[in-house]
PDB file of C-alpha atoms in Angstrom:
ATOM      1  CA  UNK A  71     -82.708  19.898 -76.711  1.00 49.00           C
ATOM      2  CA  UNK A  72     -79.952  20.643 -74.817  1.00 48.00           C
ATOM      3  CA  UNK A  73     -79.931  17.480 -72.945  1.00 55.00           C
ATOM      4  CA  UNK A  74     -78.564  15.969 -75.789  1.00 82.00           C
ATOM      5  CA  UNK A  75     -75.936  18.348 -76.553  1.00 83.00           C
ATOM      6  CA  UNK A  76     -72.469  17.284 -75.459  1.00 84.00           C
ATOM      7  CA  UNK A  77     -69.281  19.388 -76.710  1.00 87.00           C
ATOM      8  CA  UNK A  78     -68.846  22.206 -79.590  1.00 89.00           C
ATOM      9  CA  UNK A  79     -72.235  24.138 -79.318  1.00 89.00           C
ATOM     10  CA  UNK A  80     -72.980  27.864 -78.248  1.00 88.00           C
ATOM     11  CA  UNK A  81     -75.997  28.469 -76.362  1.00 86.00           C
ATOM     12  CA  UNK A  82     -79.367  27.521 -77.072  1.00 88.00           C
ATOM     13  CA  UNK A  83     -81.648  30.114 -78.809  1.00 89.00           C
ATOM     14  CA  UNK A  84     -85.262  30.363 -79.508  1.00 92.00           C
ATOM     15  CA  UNK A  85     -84.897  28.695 -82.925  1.00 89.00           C
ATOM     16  CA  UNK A  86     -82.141  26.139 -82.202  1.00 90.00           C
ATOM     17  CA  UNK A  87     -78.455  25.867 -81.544  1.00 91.00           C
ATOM     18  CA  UNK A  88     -75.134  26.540 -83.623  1.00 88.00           C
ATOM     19  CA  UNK A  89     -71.877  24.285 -82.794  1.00 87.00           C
ATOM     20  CA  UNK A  90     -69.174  26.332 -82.402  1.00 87.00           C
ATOM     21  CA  UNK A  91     -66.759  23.834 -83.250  1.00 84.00           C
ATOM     22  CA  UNK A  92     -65.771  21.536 -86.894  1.00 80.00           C
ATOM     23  CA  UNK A  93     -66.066  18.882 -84.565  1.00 83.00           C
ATOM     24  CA  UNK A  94     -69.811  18.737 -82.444  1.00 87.00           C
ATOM     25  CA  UNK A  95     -71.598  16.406 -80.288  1.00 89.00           C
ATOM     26  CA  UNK A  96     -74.625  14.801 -79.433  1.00 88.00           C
ATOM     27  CA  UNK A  97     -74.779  12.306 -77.115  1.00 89.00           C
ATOM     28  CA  UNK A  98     -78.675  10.270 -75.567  1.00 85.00           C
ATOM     29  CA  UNK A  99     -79.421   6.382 -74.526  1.00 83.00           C
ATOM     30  CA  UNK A 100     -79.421   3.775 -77.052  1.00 80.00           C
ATOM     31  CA  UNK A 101     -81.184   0.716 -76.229  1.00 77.00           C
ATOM     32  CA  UNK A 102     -80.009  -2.921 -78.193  1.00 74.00           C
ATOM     33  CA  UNK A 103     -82.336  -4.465 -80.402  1.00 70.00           C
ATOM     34  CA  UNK A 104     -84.484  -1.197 -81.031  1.00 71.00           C
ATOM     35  CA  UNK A 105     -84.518  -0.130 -84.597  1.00 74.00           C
ATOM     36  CA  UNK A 106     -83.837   3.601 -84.546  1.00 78.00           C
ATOM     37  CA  UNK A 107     -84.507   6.561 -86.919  1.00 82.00           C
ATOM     38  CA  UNK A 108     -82.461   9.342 -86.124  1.00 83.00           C
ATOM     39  CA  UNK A 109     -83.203  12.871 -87.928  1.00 83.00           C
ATOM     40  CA  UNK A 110     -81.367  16.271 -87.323  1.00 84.00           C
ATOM     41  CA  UNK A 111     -82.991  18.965 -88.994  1.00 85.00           C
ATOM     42  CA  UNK A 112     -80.367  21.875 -89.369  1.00 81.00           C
ATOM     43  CA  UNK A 113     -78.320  24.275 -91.674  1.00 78.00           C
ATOM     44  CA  UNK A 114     -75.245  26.170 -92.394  1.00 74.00           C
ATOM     45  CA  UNK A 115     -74.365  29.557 -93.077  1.00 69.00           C
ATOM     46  CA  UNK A 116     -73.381  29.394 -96.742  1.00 66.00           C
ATOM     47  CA  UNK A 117     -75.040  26.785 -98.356  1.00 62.00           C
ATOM     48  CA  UNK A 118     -71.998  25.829-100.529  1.00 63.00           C
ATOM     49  CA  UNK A 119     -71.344  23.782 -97.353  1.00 57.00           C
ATOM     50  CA  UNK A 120     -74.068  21.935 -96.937  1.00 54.00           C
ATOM     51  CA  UNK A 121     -72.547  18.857 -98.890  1.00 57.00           C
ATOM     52  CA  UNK A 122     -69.678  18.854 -96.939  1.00 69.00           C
ATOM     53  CA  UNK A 123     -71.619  18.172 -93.391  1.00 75.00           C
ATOM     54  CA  UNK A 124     -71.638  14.456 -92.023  1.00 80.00           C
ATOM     55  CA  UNK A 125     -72.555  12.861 -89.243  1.00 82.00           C
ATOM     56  CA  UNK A 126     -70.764  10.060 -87.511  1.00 86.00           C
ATOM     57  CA  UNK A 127     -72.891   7.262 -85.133  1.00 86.00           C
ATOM     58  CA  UNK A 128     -71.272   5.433 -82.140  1.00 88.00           C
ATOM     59  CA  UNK A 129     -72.260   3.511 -79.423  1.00 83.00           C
ATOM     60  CA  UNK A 130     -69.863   3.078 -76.747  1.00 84.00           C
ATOM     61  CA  UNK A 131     -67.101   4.338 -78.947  1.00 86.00           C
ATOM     62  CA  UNK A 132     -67.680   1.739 -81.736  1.00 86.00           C
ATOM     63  CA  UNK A 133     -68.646   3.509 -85.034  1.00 88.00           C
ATOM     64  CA  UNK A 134     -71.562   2.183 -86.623  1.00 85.00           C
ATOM     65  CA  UNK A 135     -72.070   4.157 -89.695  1.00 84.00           C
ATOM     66  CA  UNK A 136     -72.217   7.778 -90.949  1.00 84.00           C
ATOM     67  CA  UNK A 137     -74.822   9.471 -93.467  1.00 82.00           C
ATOM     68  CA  UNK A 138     -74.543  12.955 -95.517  1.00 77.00           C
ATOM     69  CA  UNK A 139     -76.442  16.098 -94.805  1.00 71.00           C
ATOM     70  CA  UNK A 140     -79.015  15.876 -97.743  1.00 63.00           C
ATOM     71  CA  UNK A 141     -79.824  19.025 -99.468  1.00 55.00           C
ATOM     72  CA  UNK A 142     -82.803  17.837-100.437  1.00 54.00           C
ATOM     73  CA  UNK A 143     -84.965  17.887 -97.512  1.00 58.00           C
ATOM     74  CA  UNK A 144     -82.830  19.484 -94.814  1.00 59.00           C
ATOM     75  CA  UNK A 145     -81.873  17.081 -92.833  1.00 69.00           C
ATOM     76  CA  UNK A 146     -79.323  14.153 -91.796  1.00 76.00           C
ATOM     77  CA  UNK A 147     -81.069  11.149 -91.657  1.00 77.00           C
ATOM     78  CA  UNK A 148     -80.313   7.737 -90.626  1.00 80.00           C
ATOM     79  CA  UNK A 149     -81.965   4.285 -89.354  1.00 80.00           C
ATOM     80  CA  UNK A 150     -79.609   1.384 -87.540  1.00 76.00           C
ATOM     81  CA  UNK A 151     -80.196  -1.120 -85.450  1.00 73.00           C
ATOM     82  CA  UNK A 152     -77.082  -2.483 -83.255  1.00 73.00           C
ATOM     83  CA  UNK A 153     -77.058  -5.295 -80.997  1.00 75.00           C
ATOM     84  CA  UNK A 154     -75.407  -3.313 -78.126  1.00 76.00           C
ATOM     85  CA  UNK A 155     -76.743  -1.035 -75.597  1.00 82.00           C
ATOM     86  CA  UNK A 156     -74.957   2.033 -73.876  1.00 85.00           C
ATOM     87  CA  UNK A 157     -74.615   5.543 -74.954  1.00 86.00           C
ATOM     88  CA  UNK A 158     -75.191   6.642 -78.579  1.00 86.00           C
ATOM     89  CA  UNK A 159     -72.621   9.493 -79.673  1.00 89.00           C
ATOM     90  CA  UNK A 160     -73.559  11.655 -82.962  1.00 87.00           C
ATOM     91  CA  UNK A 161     -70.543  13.765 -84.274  1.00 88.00           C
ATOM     92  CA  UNK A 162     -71.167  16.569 -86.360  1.00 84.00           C
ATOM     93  CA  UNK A 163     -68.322  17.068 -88.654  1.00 82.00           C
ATOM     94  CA  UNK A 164     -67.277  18.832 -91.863  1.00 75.00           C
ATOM     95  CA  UNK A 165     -68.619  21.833 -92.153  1.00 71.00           C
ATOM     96  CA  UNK A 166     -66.853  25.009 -92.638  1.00 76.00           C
ATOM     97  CA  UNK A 167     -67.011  27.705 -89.821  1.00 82.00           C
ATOM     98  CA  UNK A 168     -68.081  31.174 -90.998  1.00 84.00           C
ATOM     99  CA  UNK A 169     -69.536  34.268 -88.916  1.00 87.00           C
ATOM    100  CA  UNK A 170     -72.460  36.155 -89.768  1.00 87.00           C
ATOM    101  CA  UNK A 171     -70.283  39.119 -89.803  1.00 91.00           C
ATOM    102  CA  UNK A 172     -67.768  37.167 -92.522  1.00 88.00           C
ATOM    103  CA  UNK A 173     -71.250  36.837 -94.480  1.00 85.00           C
ATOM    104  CA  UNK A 174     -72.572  41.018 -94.236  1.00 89.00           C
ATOM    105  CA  UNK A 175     -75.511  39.535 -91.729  1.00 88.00           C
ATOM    106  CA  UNK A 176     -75.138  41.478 -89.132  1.00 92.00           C
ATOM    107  CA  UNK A 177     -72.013  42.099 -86.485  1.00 95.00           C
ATOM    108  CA  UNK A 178     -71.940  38.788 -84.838  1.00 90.00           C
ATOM    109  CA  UNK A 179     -68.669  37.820 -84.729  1.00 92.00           C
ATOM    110  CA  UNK A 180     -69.026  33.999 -83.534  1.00 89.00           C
ATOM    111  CA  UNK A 181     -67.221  31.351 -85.844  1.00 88.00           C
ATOM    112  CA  UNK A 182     -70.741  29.241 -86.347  1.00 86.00           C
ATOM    113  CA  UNK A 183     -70.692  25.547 -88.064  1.00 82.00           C
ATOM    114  CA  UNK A 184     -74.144  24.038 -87.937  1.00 82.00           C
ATOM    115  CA  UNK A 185     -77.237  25.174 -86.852  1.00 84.00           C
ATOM    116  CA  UNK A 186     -79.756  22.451 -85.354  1.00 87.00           C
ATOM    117  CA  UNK A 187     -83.069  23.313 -85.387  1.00 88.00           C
ATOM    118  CA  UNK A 188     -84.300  20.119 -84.341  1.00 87.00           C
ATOM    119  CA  UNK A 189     -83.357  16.851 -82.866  1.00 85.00           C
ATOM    120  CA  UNK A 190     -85.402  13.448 -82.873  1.00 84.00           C
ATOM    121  CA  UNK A 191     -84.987  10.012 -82.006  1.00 82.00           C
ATOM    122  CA  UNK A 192     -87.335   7.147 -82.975  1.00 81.00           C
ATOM    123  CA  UNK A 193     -87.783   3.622 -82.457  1.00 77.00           C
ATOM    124  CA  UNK A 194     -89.286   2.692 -85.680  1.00 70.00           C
TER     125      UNK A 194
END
């Protein structure tokens, strides 16, 4: 996974990867005329701000849509199709940034945002 990781995460750890950062960044190839399923399969700390995680899609800086964490099945999901080619960016934004300490976990003291515990990419 951390190929794909571009700004705002901690290290990578046996189960995934936290941003450390409101404002995260995923970054891999997109190729025109594909049709693409995109799913990111992650969570927060608290889950009163689950809602309030979104990701943003663009492709060579031009947005081309957004889509809602869904609380339903754990994941952000989204398919597109775009007539351009070039590097496909996926900003994490929105959630608030809590540490497990904050929460009685444990004594971690990192600000966390969201955790990912899994990244694919699909040509549907």
């Amino acid at each position: 996974m951390s190929y794909v990781l571009s700004d705002g995460f901690d290290i990578v750890e046996t189960w995934g990867v936290w941003s450390n950062s409101s404002d995260s960044s995923l970054k891999t190839p997109y190729l025109k005329d594909d049709l693409y399923e995109i799913k990111i399969d992650g969570s927060v700390l608290q889950e009163s701000q689950l809602s309030k995680a979104q990701a943003f899609f663009y492709v060579n800086n031009v947005f081309i849509g957004k889509t809602f964490f869904n609380f339903d099945d754990g994941f952000f999901k989204y398919k597109f199709q775009e007539n351009i080619e070039g590097i496909l960016v996926i900003k994490i934004q929105g959630a608030k940034g809590l540490s497990p300490k904050e929460l009685n976990m444990n004594d971690d003291e990192r600000v966390l945002y969201y955790g990912i515990r899994e990244f694919e990419i699909s040509r549907s």
